[in-house]
C-alpha positions as YAML, in Angstrom:
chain: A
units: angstrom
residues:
- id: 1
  name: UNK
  ca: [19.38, -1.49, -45.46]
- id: 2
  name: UNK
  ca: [20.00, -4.04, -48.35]
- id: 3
  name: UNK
  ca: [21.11, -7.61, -47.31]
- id: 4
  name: UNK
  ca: [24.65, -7.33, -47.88]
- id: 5
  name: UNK
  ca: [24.73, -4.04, -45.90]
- id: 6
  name: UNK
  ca: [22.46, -5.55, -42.58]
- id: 7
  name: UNK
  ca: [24.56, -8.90, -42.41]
- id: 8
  name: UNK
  ca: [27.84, -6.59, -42.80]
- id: 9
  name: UNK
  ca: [26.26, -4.75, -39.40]
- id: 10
  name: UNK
  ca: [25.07, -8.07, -37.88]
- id: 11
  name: UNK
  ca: [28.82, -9.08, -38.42]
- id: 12
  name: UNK
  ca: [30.89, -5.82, -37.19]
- id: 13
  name: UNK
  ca: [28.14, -6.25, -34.05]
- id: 14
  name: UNK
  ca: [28.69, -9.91, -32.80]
- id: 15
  name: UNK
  ca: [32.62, -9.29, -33.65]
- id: 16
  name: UNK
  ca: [32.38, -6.28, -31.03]
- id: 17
  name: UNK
  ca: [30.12, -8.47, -28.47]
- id: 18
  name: UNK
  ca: [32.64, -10.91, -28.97]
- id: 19
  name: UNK
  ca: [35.64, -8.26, -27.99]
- id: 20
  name: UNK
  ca: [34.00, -6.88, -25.41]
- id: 21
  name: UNK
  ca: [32.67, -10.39, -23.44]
- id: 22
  name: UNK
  ca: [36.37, -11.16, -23.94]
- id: 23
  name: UNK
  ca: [37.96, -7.85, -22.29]
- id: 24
  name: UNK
  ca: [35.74, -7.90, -19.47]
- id: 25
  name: UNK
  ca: [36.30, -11.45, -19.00]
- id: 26
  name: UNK
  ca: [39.94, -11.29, -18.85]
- id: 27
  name: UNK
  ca: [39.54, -8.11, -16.61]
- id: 28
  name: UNK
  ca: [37.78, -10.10, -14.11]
- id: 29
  name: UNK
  ca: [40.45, -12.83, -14.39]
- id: 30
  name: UNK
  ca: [43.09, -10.25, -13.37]
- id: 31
  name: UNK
  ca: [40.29, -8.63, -10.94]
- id: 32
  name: UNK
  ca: [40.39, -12.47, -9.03]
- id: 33
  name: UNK
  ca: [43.68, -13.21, -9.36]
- id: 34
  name: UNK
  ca: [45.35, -9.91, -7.64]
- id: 35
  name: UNK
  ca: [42.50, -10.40, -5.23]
- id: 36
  name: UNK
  ca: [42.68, -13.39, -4.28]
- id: 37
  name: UNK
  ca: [46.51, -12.88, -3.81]
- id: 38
  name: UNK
  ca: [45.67, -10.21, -1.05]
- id: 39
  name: UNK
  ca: [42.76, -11.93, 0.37]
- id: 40
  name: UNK
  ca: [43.52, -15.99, 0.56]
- id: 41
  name: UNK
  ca: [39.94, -16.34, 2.14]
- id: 42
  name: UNK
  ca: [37.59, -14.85, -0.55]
- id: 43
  name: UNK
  ca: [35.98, -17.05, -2.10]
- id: 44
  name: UNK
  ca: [35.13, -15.71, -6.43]
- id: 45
  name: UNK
  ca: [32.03, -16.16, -8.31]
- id: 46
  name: UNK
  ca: [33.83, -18.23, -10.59]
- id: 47
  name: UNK
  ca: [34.63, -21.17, -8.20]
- id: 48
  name: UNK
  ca: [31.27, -23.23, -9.39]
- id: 49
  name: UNK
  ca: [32.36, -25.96, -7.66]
- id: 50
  name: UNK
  ca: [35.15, -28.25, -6.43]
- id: 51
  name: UNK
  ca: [35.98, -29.51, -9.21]
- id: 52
  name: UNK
  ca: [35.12, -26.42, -11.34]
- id: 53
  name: UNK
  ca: [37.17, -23.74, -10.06]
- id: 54
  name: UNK
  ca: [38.86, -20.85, -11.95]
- id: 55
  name: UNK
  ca: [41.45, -20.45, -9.08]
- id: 56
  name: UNK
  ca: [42.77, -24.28, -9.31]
- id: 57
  name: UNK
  ca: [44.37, -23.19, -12.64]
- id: 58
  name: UNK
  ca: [44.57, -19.61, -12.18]
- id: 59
  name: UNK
  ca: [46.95, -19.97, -9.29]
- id: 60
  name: UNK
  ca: [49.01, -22.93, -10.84]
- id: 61
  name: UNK
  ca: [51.91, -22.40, -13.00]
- id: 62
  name: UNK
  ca: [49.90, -22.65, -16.07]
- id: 63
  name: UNK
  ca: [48.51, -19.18, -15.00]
- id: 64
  name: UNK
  ca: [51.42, -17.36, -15.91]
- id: 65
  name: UNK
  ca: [53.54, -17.22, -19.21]
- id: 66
  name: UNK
  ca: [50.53, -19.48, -20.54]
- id: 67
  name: UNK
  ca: [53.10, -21.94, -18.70]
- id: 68
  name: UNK
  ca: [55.55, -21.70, -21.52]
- id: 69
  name: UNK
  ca: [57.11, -18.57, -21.07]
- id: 70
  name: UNK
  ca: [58.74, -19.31, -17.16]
- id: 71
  name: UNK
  ca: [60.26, -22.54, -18.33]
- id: 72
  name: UNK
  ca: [61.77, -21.08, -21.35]
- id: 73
  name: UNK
  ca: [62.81, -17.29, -20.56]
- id: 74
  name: UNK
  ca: [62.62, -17.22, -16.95]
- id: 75
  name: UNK
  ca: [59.97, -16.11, -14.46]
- id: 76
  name: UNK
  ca: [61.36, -12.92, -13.98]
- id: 77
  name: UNK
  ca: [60.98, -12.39, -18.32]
- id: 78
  name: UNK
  ca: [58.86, -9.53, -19.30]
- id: 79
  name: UNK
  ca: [56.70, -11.40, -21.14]
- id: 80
  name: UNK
  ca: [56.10, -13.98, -17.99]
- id: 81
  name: UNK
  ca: [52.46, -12.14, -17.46]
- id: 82
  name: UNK
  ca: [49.39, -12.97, -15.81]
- id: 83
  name: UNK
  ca: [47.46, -15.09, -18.36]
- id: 84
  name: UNK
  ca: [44.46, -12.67, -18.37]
- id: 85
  name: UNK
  ca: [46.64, -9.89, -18.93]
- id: 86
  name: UNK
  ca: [47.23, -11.47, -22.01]
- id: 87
  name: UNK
  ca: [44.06, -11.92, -22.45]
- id: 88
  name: UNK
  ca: [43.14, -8.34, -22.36]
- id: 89
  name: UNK
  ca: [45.92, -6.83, -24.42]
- id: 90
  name: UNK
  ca: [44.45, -9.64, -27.35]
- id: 91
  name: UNK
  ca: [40.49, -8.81, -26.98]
- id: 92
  name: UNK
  ca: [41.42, -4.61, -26.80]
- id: 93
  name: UNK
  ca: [43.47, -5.17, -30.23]
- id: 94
  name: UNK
  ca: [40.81, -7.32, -31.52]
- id: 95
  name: UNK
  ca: [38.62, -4.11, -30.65]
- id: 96
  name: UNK
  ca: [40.70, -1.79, -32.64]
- id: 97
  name: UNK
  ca: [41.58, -3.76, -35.47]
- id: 98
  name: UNK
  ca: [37.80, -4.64, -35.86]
- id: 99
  name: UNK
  ca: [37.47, -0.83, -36.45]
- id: 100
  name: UNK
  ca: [39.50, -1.21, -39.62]
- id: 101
  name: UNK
  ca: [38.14, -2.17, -43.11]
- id: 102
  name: UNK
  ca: [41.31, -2.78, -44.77]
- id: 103
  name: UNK
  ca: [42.38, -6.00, -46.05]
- id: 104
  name: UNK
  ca: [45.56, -6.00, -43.68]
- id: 105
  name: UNK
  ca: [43.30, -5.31, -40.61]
- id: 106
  name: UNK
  ca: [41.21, -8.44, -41.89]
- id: 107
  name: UNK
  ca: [44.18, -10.32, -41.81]
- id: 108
  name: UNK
  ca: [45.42, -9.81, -38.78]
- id: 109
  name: UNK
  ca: [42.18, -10.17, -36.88]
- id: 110
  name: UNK
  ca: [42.07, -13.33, -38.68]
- id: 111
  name: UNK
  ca: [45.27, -14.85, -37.66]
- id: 112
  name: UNK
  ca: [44.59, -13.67, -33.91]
- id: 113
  name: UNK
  ca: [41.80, -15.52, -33.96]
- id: 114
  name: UNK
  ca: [43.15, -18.55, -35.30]
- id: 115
  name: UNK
  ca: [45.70, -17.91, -32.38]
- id: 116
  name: UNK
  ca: [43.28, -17.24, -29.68]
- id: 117
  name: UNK
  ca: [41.00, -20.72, -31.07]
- id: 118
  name: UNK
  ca: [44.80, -22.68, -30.19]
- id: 119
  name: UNK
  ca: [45.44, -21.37, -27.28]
- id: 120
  name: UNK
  ca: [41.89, -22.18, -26.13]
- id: 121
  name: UNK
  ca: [42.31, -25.83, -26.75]
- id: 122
  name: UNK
  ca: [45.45, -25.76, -24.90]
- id: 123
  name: UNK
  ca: [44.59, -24.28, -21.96]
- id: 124
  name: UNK
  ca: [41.54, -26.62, -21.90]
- id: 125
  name: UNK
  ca: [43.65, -29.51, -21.85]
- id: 126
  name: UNK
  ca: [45.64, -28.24, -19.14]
- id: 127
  name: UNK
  ca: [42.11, -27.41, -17.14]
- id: 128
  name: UNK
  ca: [41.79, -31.02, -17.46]
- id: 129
  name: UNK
  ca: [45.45, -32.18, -16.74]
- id: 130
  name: UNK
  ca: [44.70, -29.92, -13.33]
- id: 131
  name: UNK
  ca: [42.00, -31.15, -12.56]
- id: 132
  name: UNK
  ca: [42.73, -34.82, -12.78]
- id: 133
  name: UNK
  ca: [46.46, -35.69, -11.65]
- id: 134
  name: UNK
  ca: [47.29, -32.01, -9.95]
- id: 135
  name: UNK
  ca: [44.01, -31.85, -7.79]
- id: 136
  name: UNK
  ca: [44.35, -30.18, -4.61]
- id: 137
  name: UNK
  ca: [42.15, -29.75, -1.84]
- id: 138
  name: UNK
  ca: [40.59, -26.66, -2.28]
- id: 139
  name: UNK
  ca: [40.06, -23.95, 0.66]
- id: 140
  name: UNK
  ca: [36.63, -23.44, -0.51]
...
């Protein structure tokens, strides 16, 4: 393999990883979330701690619609999903298009990304709103 040719499969290799940690990720998110709706009680790996729990903001309104979507279309919009199911649509395109090697493909992935870096800030920040003026006592 020449240089250009092993960084090229180094590349295509972590951008799979990447996918794939994503889609199973956003599974489990959907996995804890209709759960958890069944079963009040259970208690998912993901709850670290008090004041590190994925539950605090998977259950609040910021878990749906990305908490834009309610206030703007409606709760009852189609596009009023569970935020992992967002999540996995994104990471399985990001799997296809990463299949591609034209230019269009490259742009697209690229502007998903871009997208996905946003939205990651945002939803950080409302984490943090959560878990400082919206704290609740948690059943766990």
């Amino acid at each position: 393999m020449t240089g250009q040719t092993k960084k090229a499969f180094w590349l295509h290799y972590l951008q799979n990883l990447v996918g794939v940690f994503g889609l199973v990720i956003s599974a489990y998110g959907l996995f804890v979330e209709l759960y958890s709706a069944q079963n009040p009680h259970c208690k998912p790996m993901c709850v670290l701690h008090e004041y590190f729990s994925c539950s605090t903001a998977l259950n609040s309104r910021f878990g749906t619609g990305l908490g834009l979507i309610g206030p703007i279309f409606g709760d009852d919009h189609v596009l009023n999903q569970k935020n992992a199911a967002y999540g996995f649509v994104t990471y399985t395109l990001l799997l296809i298009l990463g299949k591609f090697t034209s230019i269009r493909a490259a742009r697209i992935y690229y502007w998903i990304t871009i997208v996905l870096n946003i939205m990651t800030v945002y939803l950080s920040v409302v984490l943090v709103y959560l878990q400082t003026f919206e704290k609740k006592e948690s059943p766990y």
